[in-house]
Short mmCIF file of C-alpha atoms in Angstrom, two decimals:
data_model
loop_
_atom_site.label_atom_id
_atom_site.label_comp_id
_atom_site.label_asym_id
_atom_site.label_seq_id
_atom_site.Cartn_x
_atom_site.Cartn_y
_atom_site.Cartn_z
CA MET A 10 0.00 0.00 0.00
CA THR A 11 1.34 3.43 -0.89
CA ALA A 12 0.82 6.57 1.13
CA ARG A 13 -1.54 9.15 -0.33
CA PRO A 14 0.27 12.34 -1.32
CA SER A 15 -0.61 15.28 0.88
CA ASP A 16 -2.71 18.17 -0.35
CA MET A 17 -1.07 21.54 -0.85
CA THR A 18 -1.99 25.13 -1.41
CA ILE A 19 -0.56 27.06 -4.35
CA ARG A 20 -1.02 30.80 -4.56
CA SER A 21 -1.89 32.49 -7.83
CA ILE A 22 0.72 35.09 -8.84
CA GLY A 23 -1.38 36.82 -11.47
CA ILE A 24 -4.06 36.59 -14.10
CA VAL A 25 -4.33 36.31 -17.88
CA ARG A 26 -6.02 39.06 -19.87
CA SER A 27 -6.89 37.64 -23.28
CA PRO A 28 -9.24 38.54 -26.10
CA VAL A 29 -10.33 34.87 -25.96
CA ARG A 30 -13.06 34.53 -23.34
CA HIS A 31 -14.61 31.14 -24.15
CA LYS A 32 -13.35 27.62 -24.80
CA GLN A 33 -12.29 27.15 -28.43
CA LYS A 34 -12.66 24.16 -30.73
CA PRO A 35 -9.63 22.04 -31.64
CA GLY A 36 -7.70 23.67 -34.45
CA PHE A 37 -8.06 27.22 -33.11
CA HIS A 38 -4.91 29.21 -33.89
CA TRP A 39 -3.69 30.06 -30.39
CA GLU A 40 -0.24 30.87 -31.76
CA GLU A 41 -1.67 34.13 -33.16
CA VAL A 42 -3.30 35.30 -29.91
CA VAL A 43 -1.61 38.19 -28.10
CA SER A 44 -2.51 38.44 -24.43
CA GLU A 45 -1.22 39.93 -21.20
CA VAL A 46 -0.08 38.15 -18.08
CA ILE A 47 -0.66 40.59 -15.23
CA ILE A 48 1.45 39.73 -12.21
CA ASP A 49 0.51 40.83 -8.69
CA ASP A 50 2.09 44.23 -7.94
CA SER A 51 3.86 42.77 -4.91
CA LEU A 52 5.82 40.46 -7.25
CA ALA A 53 6.79 43.01 -9.94
CA GLU A 54 10.40 43.08 -8.71
CA ALA A 55 10.60 39.31 -9.26
CA LEU A 56 10.15 39.92 -13.01
CA GLU A 57 13.37 41.93 -13.34
CA GLY A 58 15.63 40.44 -16.01
CA LEU A 59 12.86 38.44 -17.68
CA GLU A 60 12.77 40.87 -20.61
CA GLY A 61 16.15 39.47 -21.71
CA PHE A 62 14.45 36.23 -22.77
CA SER A 63 12.57 35.82 -26.05
CA HIS A 64 10.34 33.04 -24.68
CA ILE A 65 8.88 32.09 -21.31
CA THR A 66 6.86 29.20 -19.96
CA VAL A 67 3.60 30.21 -18.29
CA ILE A 68 2.13 27.74 -15.80
CA TYR A 69 -1.54 28.31 -15.08
CA ARG A 70 -4.64 26.75 -13.59
CA LEU A 71 -7.23 25.43 -16.02
CA HIS A 72 -9.91 26.99 -13.83
CA LEU A 73 -12.86 26.02 -16.04
CA SER A 74 -11.93 22.32 -16.16
CA GLY A 75 -13.68 21.36 -12.95
CA ASN A 76 -10.66 21.30 -10.60
CA GLY A 77 -10.21 17.57 -11.10
CA SER A 78 -13.92 16.74 -10.79
CA LYS A 79 -14.15 16.11 -14.57
CA MET A 80 -10.96 14.05 -14.60
CA ALA A 81 -10.93 10.96 -16.75
CA SER A 82 -8.21 8.36 -16.28
CA LYS A 83 -8.23 7.67 -20.02
CA VAL A 84 -8.96 10.09 -22.85
CA HIS A 85 -8.66 10.39 -26.61
CA PRO A 86 -5.85 12.90 -27.31
CA ARG A 87 -7.23 16.30 -28.39
CA GLY A 88 -10.72 14.79 -28.01
CA ASP A 89 -10.25 13.00 -31.34
CA GLU A 90 -11.95 9.59 -31.13
CA GLU A 91 -9.89 8.44 -34.13
CA LEU A 92 -6.84 8.54 -31.85
CA PRO A 93 -6.16 5.79 -29.29
CA LEU A 94 -7.56 5.92 -25.78
CA VAL A 95 -4.60 6.65 -23.47
CA GLY A 96 -4.03 7.70 -19.87
CA CYS A 97 -4.60 11.39 -19.16
CA PHE A 98 -0.94 11.79 -18.12
CA ALA A 99 0.07 10.79 -21.68
CA THR A 100 -1.87 13.79 -23.07
CA ARG A 101 -2.27 17.53 -22.63
CA SER A 102 -5.93 17.08 -21.67
CA PRO A 103 -7.24 19.74 -19.28
CA TYR A 104 -9.19 17.07 -17.42
CA ARG A 105 -6.54 15.89 -14.98
CA PRO A 106 -6.24 15.66 -11.19
CA ASN A 107 -4.80 19.17 -10.70
CA SER A 108 -5.97 20.93 -13.87
CA LEU A 109 -2.67 22.70 -14.53
CA GLY A 110 -1.56 23.92 -17.92
CA GLN A 111 1.77 25.13 -19.21
CA LYS A 112 2.67 26.85 -22.44
CA LEU A 113 5.88 28.08 -23.99
CA VAL A 114 5.09 31.55 -25.37
CA LYS A 115 6.88 34.41 -27.07
CA LEU A 116 7.57 37.31 -24.70
CA LEU A 117 6.80 40.44 -26.70
CA GLU A 118 7.25 43.01 -23.96
CA ARG A 119 7.48 43.60 -20.22
CA ARG A 120 5.97 46.77 -18.77
CA GLY A 121 6.31 46.76 -14.99
CA ASN A 122 4.15 43.88 -13.79
CA VAL A 123 2.58 43.22 -17.22
CA LEU A 124 3.97 40.65 -19.66
CA ARG A 125 2.69 40.91 -23.23
CA VAL A 126 2.91 37.44 -24.79
CA GLN A 127 1.96 35.65 -27.99
CA GLY A 128 0.65 32.09 -28.23
CA LEU A 129 -0.76 31.60 -24.72
CA ASP A 130 -3.64 29.11 -24.90
CA ALA A 131 -5.41 30.41 -21.80
CA LEU A 132 -8.75 32.16 -21.51
CA ASP A 133 -9.32 35.63 -20.12
CA GLY A 134 -9.32 35.44 -16.32
CA THR A 135 -7.10 32.35 -16.08
CA PRO A 136 -5.07 32.30 -12.83
CA VAL A 137 -1.30 32.21 -13.35
CA ILE A 138 0.72 29.95 -11.02
CA ASP A 139 4.31 30.53 -12.17
CA ILE A 140 6.53 31.86 -14.94
CA LYS A 141 9.88 30.45 -16.00
CA PRO A 142 12.32 31.63 -18.67
CA TYR A 143 12.89 29.33 -21.63
CA ILE A 144 16.54 28.25 -21.60
CA PRO A 145 17.37 25.97 -24.56
CA GLY A 146 20.11 24.08 -22.70
CA TYR A 147 17.63 23.12 -19.98
CA ASP A 148 14.37 22.90 -21.86
CA SER A 149 15.10 21.16 -25.14
CA VAL A 150 15.82 17.47 -25.56
CA GLU A 151 17.72 16.09 -28.52
CA ASN A 152 16.33 12.90 -30.04
CA ALA A 153 13.13 12.96 -27.97
CA THR A 154 10.54 10.45 -29.11
CA VAL A 155 6.74 10.64 -29.07
CA PRO A 156 3.99 8.26 -30.24
CA ARG A 157 2.84 8.73 -33.84
CA TRP A 158 -0.50 10.21 -32.70
CA ALA A 159 1.32 12.97 -30.76
CA LYS A 160 3.30 14.24 -33.76
CA HIS A 161 2.23 17.45 -35.44
CA ASP A 162 2.33 17.45 -39.23
#
């Protein structure tokens, strides 16, 4: 028998302001969306130096995904029933135990506590959990493999 992991509390550090206010259908061009990540004023100093990076990873809560209540152990990737049924941890499905999302985005500009980004697939009002700079030596993997269904053409 394994011990159950303990619960934890994570504080939101900011919010997403996006022109996209409602869930979109698969195939929506998120890469074209320009949005703002507004960080709590008390954390503005923690953003210093971030403007030197072209890309950042935004970690956020998928707040409209039911906070784990809609979780399915197995799902069809991207909701496509033509694709195999696999465990939710093998997908980017929003319906997971902790409903967290992450996205590598282009950092267009930093103005004080506001980060203007492109390509963030989060709706207006999405709580932001963390931000990390993209560092190729840490974040890219040579010769990584993925199943055929996960490849983008």
